[in-house]
mmCIF file of C-alpha atoms in Angstrom:
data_model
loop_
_atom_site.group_PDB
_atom_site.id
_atom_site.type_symbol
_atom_site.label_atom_id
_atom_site.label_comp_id
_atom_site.label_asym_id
_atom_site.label_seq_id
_atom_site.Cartn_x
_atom_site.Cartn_y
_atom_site.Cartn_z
ATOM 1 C CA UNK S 627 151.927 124.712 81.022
ATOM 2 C CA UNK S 628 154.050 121.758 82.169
ATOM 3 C CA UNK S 629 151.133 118.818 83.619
ATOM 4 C CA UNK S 630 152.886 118.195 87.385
ATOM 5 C CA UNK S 631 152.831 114.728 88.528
ATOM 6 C CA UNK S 632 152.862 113.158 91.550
ATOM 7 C CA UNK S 633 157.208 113.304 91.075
ATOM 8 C CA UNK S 634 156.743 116.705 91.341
ATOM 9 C CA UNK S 635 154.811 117.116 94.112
ATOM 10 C CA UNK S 636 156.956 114.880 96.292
ATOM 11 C CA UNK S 637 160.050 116.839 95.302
ATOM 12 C CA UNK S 638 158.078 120.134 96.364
ATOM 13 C CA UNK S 639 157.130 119.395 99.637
ATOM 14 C CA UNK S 640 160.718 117.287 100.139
ATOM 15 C CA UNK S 641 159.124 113.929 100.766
ATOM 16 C CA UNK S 642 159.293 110.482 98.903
ATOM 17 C CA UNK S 643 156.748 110.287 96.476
ATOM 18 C CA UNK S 644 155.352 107.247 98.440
ATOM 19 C CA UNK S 645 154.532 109.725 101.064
ATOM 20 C CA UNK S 646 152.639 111.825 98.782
ATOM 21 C CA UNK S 647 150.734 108.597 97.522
ATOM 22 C CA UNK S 648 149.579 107.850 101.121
ATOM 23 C CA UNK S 649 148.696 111.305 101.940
ATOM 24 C CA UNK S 650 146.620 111.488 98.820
ATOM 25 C CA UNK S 651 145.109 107.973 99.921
ATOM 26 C CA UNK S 652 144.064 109.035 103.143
ATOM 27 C CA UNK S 653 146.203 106.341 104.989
ATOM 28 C CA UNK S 654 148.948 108.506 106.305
ATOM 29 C CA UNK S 655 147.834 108.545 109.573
ATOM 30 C CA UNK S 656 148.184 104.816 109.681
ATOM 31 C CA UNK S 657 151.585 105.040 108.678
ATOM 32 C CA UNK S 658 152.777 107.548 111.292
ATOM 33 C CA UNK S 659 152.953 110.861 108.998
ATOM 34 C CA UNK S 660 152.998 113.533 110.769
ATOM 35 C CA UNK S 661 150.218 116.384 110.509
ATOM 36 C CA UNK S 662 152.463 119.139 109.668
ATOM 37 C CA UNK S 663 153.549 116.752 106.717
ATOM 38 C CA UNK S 664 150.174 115.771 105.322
ATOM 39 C CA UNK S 665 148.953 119.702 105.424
ATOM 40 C CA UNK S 666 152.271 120.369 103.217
ATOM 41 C CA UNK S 667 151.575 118.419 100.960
ATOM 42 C CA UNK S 668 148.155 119.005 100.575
ATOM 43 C CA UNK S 669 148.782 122.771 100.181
ATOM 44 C CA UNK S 670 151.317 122.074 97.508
ATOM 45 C CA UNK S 671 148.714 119.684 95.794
ATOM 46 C CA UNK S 672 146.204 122.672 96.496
ATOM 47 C CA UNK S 673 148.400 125.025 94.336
ATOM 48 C CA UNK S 674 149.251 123.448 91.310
ATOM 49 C CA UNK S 675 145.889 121.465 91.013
ATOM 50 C CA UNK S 676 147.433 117.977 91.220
ATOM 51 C CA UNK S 677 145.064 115.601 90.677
ATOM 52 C CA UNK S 678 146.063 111.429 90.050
ATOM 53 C CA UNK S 679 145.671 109.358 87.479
ATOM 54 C CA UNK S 680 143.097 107.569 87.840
ATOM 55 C CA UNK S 681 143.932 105.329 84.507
ATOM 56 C CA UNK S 682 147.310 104.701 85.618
ATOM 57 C CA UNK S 683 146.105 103.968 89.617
ATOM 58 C CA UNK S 684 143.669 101.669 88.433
ATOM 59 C CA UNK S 685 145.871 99.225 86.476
ATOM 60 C CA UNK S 686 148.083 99.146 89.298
ATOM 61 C CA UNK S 687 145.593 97.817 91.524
ATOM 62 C CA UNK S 688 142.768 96.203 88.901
ATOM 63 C CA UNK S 689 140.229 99.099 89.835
ATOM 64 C CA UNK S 690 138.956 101.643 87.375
ATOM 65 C CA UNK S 691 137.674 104.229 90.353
ATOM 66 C CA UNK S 692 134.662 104.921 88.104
ATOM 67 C CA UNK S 693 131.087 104.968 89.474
ATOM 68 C CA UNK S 694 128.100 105.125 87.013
ATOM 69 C CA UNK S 695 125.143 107.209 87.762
ATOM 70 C CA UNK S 696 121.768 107.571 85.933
ATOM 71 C CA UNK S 697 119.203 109.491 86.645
ATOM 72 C CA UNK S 698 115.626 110.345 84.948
ATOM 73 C CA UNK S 699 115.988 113.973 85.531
ATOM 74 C CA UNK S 700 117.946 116.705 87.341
ATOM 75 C CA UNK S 701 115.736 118.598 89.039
ATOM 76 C CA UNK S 702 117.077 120.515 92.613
ATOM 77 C CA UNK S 703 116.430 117.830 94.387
ATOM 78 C CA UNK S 704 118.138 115.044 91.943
ATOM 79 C CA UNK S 705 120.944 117.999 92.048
ATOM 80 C CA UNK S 706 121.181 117.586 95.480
ATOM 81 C CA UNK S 707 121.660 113.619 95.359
ATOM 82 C CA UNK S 708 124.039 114.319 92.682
ATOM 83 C CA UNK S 709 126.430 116.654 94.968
ATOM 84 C CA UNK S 710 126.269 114.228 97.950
ATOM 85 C CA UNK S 711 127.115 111.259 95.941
ATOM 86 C CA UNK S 712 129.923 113.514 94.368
ATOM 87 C CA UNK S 713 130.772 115.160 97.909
ATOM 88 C CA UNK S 714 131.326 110.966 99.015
ATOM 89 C CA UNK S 715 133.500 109.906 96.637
ATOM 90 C CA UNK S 716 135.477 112.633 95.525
ATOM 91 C CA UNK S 717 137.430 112.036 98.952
ATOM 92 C CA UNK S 718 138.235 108.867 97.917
ATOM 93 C CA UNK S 719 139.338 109.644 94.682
ATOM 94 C CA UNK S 720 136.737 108.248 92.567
ATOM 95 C CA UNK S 721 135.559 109.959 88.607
ATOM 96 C CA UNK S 722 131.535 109.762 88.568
ATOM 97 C CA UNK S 723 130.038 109.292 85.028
ATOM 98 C CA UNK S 724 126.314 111.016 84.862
ATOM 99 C CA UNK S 725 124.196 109.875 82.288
ATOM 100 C CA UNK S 726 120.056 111.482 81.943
ATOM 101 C CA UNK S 727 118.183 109.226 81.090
ATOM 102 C CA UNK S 728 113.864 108.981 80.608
ATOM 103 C CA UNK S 729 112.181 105.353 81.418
ATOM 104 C CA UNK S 730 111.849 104.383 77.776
ATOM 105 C CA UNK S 731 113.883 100.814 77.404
ATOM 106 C CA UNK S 732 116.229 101.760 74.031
ATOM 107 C CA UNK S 733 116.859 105.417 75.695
ATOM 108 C CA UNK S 734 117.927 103.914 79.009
ATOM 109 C CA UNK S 735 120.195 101.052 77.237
ATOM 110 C CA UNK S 736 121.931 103.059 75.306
ATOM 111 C CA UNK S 737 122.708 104.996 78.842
ATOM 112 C CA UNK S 738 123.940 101.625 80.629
ATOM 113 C CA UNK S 739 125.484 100.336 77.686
ATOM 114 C CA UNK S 740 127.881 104.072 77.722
ATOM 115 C CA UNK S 741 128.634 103.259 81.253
ATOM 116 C CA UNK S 742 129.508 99.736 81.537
ATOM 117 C CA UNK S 743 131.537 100.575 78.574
ATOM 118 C CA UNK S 744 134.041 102.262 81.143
ATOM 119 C CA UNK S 745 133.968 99.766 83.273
ATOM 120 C CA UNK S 746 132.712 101.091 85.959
ATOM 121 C CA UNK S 747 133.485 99.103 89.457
ATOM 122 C CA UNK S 748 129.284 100.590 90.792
ATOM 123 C CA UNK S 749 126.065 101.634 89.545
ATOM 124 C CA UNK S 750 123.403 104.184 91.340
ATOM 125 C CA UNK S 751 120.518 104.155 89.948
ATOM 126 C CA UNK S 752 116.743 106.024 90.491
ATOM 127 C CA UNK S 753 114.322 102.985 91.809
ATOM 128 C CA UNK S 754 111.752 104.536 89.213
ATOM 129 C CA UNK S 755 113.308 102.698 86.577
ATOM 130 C CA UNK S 756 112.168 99.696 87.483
ATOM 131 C CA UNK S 757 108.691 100.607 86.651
ATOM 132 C CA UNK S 758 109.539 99.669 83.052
ATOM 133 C CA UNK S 759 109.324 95.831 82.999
ATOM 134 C CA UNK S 760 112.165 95.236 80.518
ATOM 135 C CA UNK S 761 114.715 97.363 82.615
ATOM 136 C CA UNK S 762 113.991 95.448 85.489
ATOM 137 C CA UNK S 763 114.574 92.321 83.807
ATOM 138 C CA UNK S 764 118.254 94.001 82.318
ATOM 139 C CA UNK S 765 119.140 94.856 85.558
ATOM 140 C CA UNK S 766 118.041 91.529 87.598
ATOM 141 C CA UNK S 767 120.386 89.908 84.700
ATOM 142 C CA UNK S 768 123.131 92.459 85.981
ATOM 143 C CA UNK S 769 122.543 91.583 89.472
ATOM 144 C CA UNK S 770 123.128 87.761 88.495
ATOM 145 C CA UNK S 771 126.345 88.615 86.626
ATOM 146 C CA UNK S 772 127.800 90.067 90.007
ATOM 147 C CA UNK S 773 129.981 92.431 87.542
ATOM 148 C CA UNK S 774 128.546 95.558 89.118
ATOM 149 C CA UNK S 775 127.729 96.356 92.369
ATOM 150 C CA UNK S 776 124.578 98.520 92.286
ATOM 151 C CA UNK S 777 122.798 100.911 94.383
ATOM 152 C CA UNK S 778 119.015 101.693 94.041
ATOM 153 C CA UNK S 779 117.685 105.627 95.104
ATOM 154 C CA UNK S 780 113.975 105.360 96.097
ATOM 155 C CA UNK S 781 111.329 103.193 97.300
ATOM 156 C CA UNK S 782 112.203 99.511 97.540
ATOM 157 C CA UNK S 783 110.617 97.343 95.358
ATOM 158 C CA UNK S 784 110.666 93.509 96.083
ATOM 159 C CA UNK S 785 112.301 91.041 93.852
ATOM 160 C CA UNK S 786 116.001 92.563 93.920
ATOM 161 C CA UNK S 787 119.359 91.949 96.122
ATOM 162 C CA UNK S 788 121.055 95.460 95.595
ATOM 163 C CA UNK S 789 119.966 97.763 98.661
ATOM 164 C CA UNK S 790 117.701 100.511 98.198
ATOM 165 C CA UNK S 791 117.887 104.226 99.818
ATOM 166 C CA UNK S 792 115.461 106.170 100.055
ATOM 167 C CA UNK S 793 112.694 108.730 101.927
ATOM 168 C CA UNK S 794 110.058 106.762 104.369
ATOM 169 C CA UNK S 795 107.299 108.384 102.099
ATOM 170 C CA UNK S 796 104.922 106.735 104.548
ATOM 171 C CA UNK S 797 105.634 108.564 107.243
ATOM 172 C CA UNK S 798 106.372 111.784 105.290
ATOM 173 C CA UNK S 799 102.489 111.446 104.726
ATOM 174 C CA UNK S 800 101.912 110.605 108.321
ATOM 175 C CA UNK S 801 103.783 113.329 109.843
ATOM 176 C CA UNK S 802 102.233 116.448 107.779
ATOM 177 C CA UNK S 803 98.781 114.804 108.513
ATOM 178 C CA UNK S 804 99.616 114.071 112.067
ATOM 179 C CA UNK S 805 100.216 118.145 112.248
ATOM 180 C CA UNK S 806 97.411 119.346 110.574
ATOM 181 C CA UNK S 807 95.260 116.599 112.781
ATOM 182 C CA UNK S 808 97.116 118.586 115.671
ATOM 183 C CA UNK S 809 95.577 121.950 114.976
ATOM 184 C CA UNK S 810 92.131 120.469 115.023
ATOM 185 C CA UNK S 811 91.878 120.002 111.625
ATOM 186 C CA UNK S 812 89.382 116.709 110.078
ATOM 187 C CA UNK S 813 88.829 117.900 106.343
ATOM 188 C CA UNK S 814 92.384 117.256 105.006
ATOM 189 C CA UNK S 815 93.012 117.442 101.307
ATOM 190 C CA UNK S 816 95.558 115.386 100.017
ATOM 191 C CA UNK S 817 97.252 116.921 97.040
ATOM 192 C CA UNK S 818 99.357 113.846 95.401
ATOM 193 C CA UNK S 819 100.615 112.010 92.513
ATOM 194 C CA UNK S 820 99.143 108.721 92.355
ATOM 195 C CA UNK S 821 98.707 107.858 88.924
ATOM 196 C CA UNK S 822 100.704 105.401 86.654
ATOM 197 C CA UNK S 823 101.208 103.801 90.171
ATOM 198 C CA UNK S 824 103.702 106.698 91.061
ATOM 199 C CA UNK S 825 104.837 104.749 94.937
ATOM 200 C CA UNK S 826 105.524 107.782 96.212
ATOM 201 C CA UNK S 827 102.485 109.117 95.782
ATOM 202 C CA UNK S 828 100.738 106.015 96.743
ATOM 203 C CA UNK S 829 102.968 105.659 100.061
ATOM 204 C CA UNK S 830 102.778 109.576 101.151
ATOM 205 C CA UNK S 831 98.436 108.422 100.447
ATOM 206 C CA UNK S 832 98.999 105.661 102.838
ATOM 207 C CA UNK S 833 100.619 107.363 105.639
ATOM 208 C CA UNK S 834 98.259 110.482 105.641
ATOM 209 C CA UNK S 835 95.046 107.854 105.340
ATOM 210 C CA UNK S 836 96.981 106.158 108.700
ATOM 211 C CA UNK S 837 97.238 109.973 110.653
ATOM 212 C CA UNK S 838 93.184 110.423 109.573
ATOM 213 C CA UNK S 839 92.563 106.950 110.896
ATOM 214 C CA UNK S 840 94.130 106.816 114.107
ATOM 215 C CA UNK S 841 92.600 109.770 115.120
ATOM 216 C CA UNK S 842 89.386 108.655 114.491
ATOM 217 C CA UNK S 843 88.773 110.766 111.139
ATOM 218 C CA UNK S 844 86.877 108.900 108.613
ATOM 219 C CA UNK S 845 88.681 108.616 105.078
ATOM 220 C CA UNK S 846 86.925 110.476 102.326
ATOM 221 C CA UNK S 847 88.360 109.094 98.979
ATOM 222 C CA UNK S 848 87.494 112.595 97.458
ATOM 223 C CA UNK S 849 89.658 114.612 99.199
ATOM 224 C CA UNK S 850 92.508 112.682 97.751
ATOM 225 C CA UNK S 851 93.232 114.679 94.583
ATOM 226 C CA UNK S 852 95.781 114.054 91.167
ATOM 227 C CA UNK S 853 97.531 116.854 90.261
ATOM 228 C CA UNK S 854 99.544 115.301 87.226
ATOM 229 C CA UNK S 855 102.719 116.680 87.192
ATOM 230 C CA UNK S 856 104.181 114.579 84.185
ATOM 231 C CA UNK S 857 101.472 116.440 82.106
ATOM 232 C CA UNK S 858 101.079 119.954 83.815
ATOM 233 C CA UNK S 859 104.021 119.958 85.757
ATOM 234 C CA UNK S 860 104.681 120.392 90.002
ATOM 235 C CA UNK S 861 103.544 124.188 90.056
ATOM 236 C CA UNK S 862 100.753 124.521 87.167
ATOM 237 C CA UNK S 863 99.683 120.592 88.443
ATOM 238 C CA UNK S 864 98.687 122.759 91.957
ATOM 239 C CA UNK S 865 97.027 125.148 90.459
ATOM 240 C CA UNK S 866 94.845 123.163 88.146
ATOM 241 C CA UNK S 867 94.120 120.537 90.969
ATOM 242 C CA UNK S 868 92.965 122.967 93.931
ATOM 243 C CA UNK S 869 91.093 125.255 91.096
ATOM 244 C CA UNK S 870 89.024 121.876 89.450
ATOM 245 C CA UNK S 871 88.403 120.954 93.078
ATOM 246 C CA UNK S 872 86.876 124.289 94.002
ATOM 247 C CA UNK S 873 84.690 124.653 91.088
ATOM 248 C CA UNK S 874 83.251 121.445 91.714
ATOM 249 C CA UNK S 875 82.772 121.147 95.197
ATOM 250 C CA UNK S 876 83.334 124.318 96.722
ATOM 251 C CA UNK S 877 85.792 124.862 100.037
ATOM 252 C CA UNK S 878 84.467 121.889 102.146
ATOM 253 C CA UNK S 879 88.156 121.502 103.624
ATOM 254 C CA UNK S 880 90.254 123.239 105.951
ATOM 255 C CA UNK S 881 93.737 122.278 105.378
ATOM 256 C CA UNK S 882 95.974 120.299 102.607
ATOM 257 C CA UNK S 883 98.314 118.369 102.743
ATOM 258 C CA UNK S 884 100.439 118.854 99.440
ATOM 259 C CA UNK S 885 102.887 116.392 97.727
ATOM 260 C CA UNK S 886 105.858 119.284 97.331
ATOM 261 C CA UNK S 887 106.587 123.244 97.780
ATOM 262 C CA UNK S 888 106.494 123.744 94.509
ATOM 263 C CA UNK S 889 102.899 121.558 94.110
ATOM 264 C CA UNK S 890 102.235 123.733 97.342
ATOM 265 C CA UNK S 891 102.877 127.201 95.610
ATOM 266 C CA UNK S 892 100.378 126.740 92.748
ATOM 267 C CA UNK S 893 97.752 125.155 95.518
ATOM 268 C CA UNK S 894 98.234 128.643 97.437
ATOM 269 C CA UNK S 895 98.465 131.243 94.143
ATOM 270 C CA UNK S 896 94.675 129.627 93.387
ATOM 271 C CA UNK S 897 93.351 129.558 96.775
ATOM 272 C CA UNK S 898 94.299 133.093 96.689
ATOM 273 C CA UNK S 899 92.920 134.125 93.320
ATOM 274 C CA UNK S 900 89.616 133.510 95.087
ATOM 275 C CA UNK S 901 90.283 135.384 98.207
ATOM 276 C CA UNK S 902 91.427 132.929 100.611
ATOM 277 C CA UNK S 903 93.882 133.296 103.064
ATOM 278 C CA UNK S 904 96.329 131.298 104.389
ATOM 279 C CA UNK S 905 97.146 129.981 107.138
ATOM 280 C CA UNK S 906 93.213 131.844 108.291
ATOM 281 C CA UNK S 907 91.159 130.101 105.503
ATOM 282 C CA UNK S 908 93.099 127.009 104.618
ATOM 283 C CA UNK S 909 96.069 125.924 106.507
ATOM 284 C CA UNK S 910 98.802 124.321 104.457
ATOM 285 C CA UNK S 911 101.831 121.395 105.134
ATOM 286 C CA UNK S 912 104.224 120.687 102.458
ATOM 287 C CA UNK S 913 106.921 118.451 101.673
ATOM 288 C CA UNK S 914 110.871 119.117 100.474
ATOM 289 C CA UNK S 915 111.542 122.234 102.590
ATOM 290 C CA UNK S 916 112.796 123.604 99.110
ATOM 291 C CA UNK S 917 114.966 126.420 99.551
ATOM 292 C CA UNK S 918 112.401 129.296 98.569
ATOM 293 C CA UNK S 919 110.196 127.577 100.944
ATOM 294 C CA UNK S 920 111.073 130.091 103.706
ATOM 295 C CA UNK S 921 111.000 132.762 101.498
ATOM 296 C CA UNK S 922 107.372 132.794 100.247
ATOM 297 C CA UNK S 923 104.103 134.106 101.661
ATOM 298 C CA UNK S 924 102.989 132.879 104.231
ATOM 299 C CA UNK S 925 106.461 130.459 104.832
ATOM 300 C CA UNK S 926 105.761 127.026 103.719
ATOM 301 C CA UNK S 927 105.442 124.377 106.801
ATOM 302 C CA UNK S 928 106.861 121.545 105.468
ATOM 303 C CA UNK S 929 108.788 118.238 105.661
ATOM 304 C CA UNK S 930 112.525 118.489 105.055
ATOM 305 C CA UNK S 931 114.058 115.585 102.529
ATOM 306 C CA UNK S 932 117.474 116.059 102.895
ATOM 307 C CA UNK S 933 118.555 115.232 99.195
ATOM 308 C CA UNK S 934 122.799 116.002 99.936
ATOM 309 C CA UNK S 935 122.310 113.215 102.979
ATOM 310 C CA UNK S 936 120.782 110.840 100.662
ATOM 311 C CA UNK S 937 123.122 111.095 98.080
ATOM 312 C CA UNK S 938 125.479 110.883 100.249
ATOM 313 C CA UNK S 939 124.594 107.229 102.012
ATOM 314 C CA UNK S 940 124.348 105.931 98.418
ATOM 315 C CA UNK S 941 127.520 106.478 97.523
ATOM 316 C CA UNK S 942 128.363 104.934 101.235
ATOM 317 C CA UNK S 943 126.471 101.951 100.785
ATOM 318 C CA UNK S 944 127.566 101.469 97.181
ATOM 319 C CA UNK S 945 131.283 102.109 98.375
ATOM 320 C CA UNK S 946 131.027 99.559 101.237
ATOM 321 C CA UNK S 947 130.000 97.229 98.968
ATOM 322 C CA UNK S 948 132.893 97.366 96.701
ATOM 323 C CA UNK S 949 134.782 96.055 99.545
ATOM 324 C CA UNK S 950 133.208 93.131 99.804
ATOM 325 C CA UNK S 951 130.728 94.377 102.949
ATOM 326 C CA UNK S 952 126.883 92.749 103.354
ATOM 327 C CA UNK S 953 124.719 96.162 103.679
ATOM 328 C CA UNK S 954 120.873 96.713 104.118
ATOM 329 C CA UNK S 955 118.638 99.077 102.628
ATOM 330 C CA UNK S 956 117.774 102.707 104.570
ATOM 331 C CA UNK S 957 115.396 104.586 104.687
ATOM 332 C CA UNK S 958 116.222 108.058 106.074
ATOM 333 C CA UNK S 959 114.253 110.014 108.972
ATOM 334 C CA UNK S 960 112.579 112.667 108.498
ATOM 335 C CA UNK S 961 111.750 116.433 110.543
ATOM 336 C CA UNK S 962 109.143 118.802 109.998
ATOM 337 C CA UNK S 963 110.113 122.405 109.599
ATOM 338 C CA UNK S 964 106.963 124.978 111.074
ATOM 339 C CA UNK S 965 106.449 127.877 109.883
ATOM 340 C CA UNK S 966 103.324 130.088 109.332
ATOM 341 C CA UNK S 967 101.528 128.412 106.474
ATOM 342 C CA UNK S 968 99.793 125.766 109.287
ATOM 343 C CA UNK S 969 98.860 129.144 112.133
ATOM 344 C CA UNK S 970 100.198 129.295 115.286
ATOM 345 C CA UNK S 971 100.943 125.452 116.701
ATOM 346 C CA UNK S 972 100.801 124.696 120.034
ATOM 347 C CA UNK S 973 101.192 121.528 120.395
ATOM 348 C CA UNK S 974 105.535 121.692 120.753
ATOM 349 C CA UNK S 975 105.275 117.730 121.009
ATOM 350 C CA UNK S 976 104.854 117.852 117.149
ATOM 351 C CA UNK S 977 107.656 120.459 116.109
ATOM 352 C CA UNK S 978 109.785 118.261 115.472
ATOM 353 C CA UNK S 979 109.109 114.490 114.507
ATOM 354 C CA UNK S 980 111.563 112.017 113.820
ATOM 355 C CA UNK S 981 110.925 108.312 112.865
#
């Protein structure tokens, strides 16, 4: 089959191919192109799946229209991110190149050095590289070059110019306390991922140690529980965690707060296997509002993260950025989603809380 060109579309839909061009560009509105025209040809490009060169647009203009992404893992919620960066720039006309890559310094190299090798004009990257002290040095070096504009997903961590966006862990942890606090609960586990200085972990700690304190619950460092998932995993890390913690202590709680559905799913199948029910025996808040969160028993009460939004502001930032634009780093706000695994809440005040 014949490859059309952008020739051929114009000639279809009876309109110079500069037309076409501006259409495709989003600018025809500036130029006084009528609506009728711009759904025409957009139909037409529609049909015969038309899409531009983006080799031959780029020399034109000294752009390449290539964005880099790497990311540790693709997990739903890293999907997510994915699509919304993808859903951003695809109106723009922009090719995204996805490389996986773990935190180990050669691995991750040989990622960046694949990318820059296109010459891409952007970067997105997951913050949790910069654990690894050599890739923070690379990319502080890439940051001086000014070669690559670059976009960090995650916490911010000091030291760097390129804006981060991310989730206000701090407040994620504050919020599900806050609500478990609401129901009259003071024996809160804490169900997290702390270790190897995970900041998440450590910020979702902070905020649910600031509910506990503010209302006047004193902090007790054992009910702040590892579950491990780089070892056991999010649901087997649940399981483990809430089972070691029973066999050692007994149930001398009467709620958790859990770092993730899936974290929360194990928590509830061993809670269970002993004959506790929830939300009667233990009540439960969660984080991610995964999509089988609604769909379990009891539903999951949880905080939504809003991974398609998140993408979707990097790719904002990072685009704003290629056009020469000063931006600041975000982090998002967040609501919590109630369901049954907390009981019945009164309190309407807390439904739903934004920051």
């Amino acid at each position: 089959m014949k490859e059309i060109k952008l020739l051929d579309i114009a000639k279809k839909a009876k309109v110079s191919p500069t037309t076409v061009s501006l259409v495709l560009n989003n600018k025809w509105q500036e130029l006084n192109i009528s609506p009728s025209t711009q759904k025409r040809i957009i139909k037409i490009v529609e049909k015969f799946g038309y899409r531009p060169n983006i080799l031959a647009r780029g020399l034109k203009c000294g752009k390449t229209f290539l964005i880099g992404v790497v990311f540790s893992d693709i997990t739903s919620g890293m999907e997510k991110i994915f699509k919304g960066i993808q859903s951003y720039f695809s109106n723009d006309g922009y090719e995204i190149i996805l490389k996986i890559s773990n935190s180990n310094f050669k691995e991750w190299k040989e990622a960046i050095k694949y990318i820059i090798e296109k010459k891409v004009e952007g970067i997105i990257f997951e913050s949790s590289f910069l654990y690894n002290p050599r890739i923070r040095k690379y990319i502080k070096e890439m940051e001086m070059s000014k070669k690559i504009k670059i976009v960090f997903i995650g916490n911010e961590i000091p030291g760097f110019e390129s804006p981060f966006i991310g989730n206000n862990n701090e407040e994620i942890g504050y919020i599900a306390t806050k609500h478990l606090i609401s129901h009259g609960h003071k024996k809160i586990i804490c169900v997290t991922n702390t270790a190897y200085n995970n900041l998440i972990g450590i910020l979702r700690v902070k905020g649910y140690k600031k509910a506990l304190k503010e209302a006047n619950v004193k902090v007790n460092k054992e009910f702040i529980i590892n579950f491990f998932p780089d070892k056991y995993g999010y649901f087997e890390g649940g399981y483990l965690a809430i089972k070691k913690f029973l066999a050692e202590k007994g149930k001398i709680f009467s709620a958790i707060f859990s770092h993730g559905d899936k974290t929360a799913l194990g928590i509830i199948k061993g809670l269970q296997e002993i004959g506790f029910k929830i939300p009667e025996d233990v009540a439960i808040v969660s984080v991610d509002n995964e999509e089988f969160s609604n769909y379990v028993y009891p539903p999951l009460t949880t905080v939504n993260l809003d991974g398609f939004k998140l993408g979707k502001f990097a790719a904002q930032i990072l685009h704003r950025l290629l056009q020469g634009e000063k931006v600041q780093s975000i982090l998002l706000t967040h609501k919590l989603i109630i369901r049954k695994s907390c009981g019945e809440h009164t309190n309407k005040v807390c439904s739903e809380i934004n920051f």
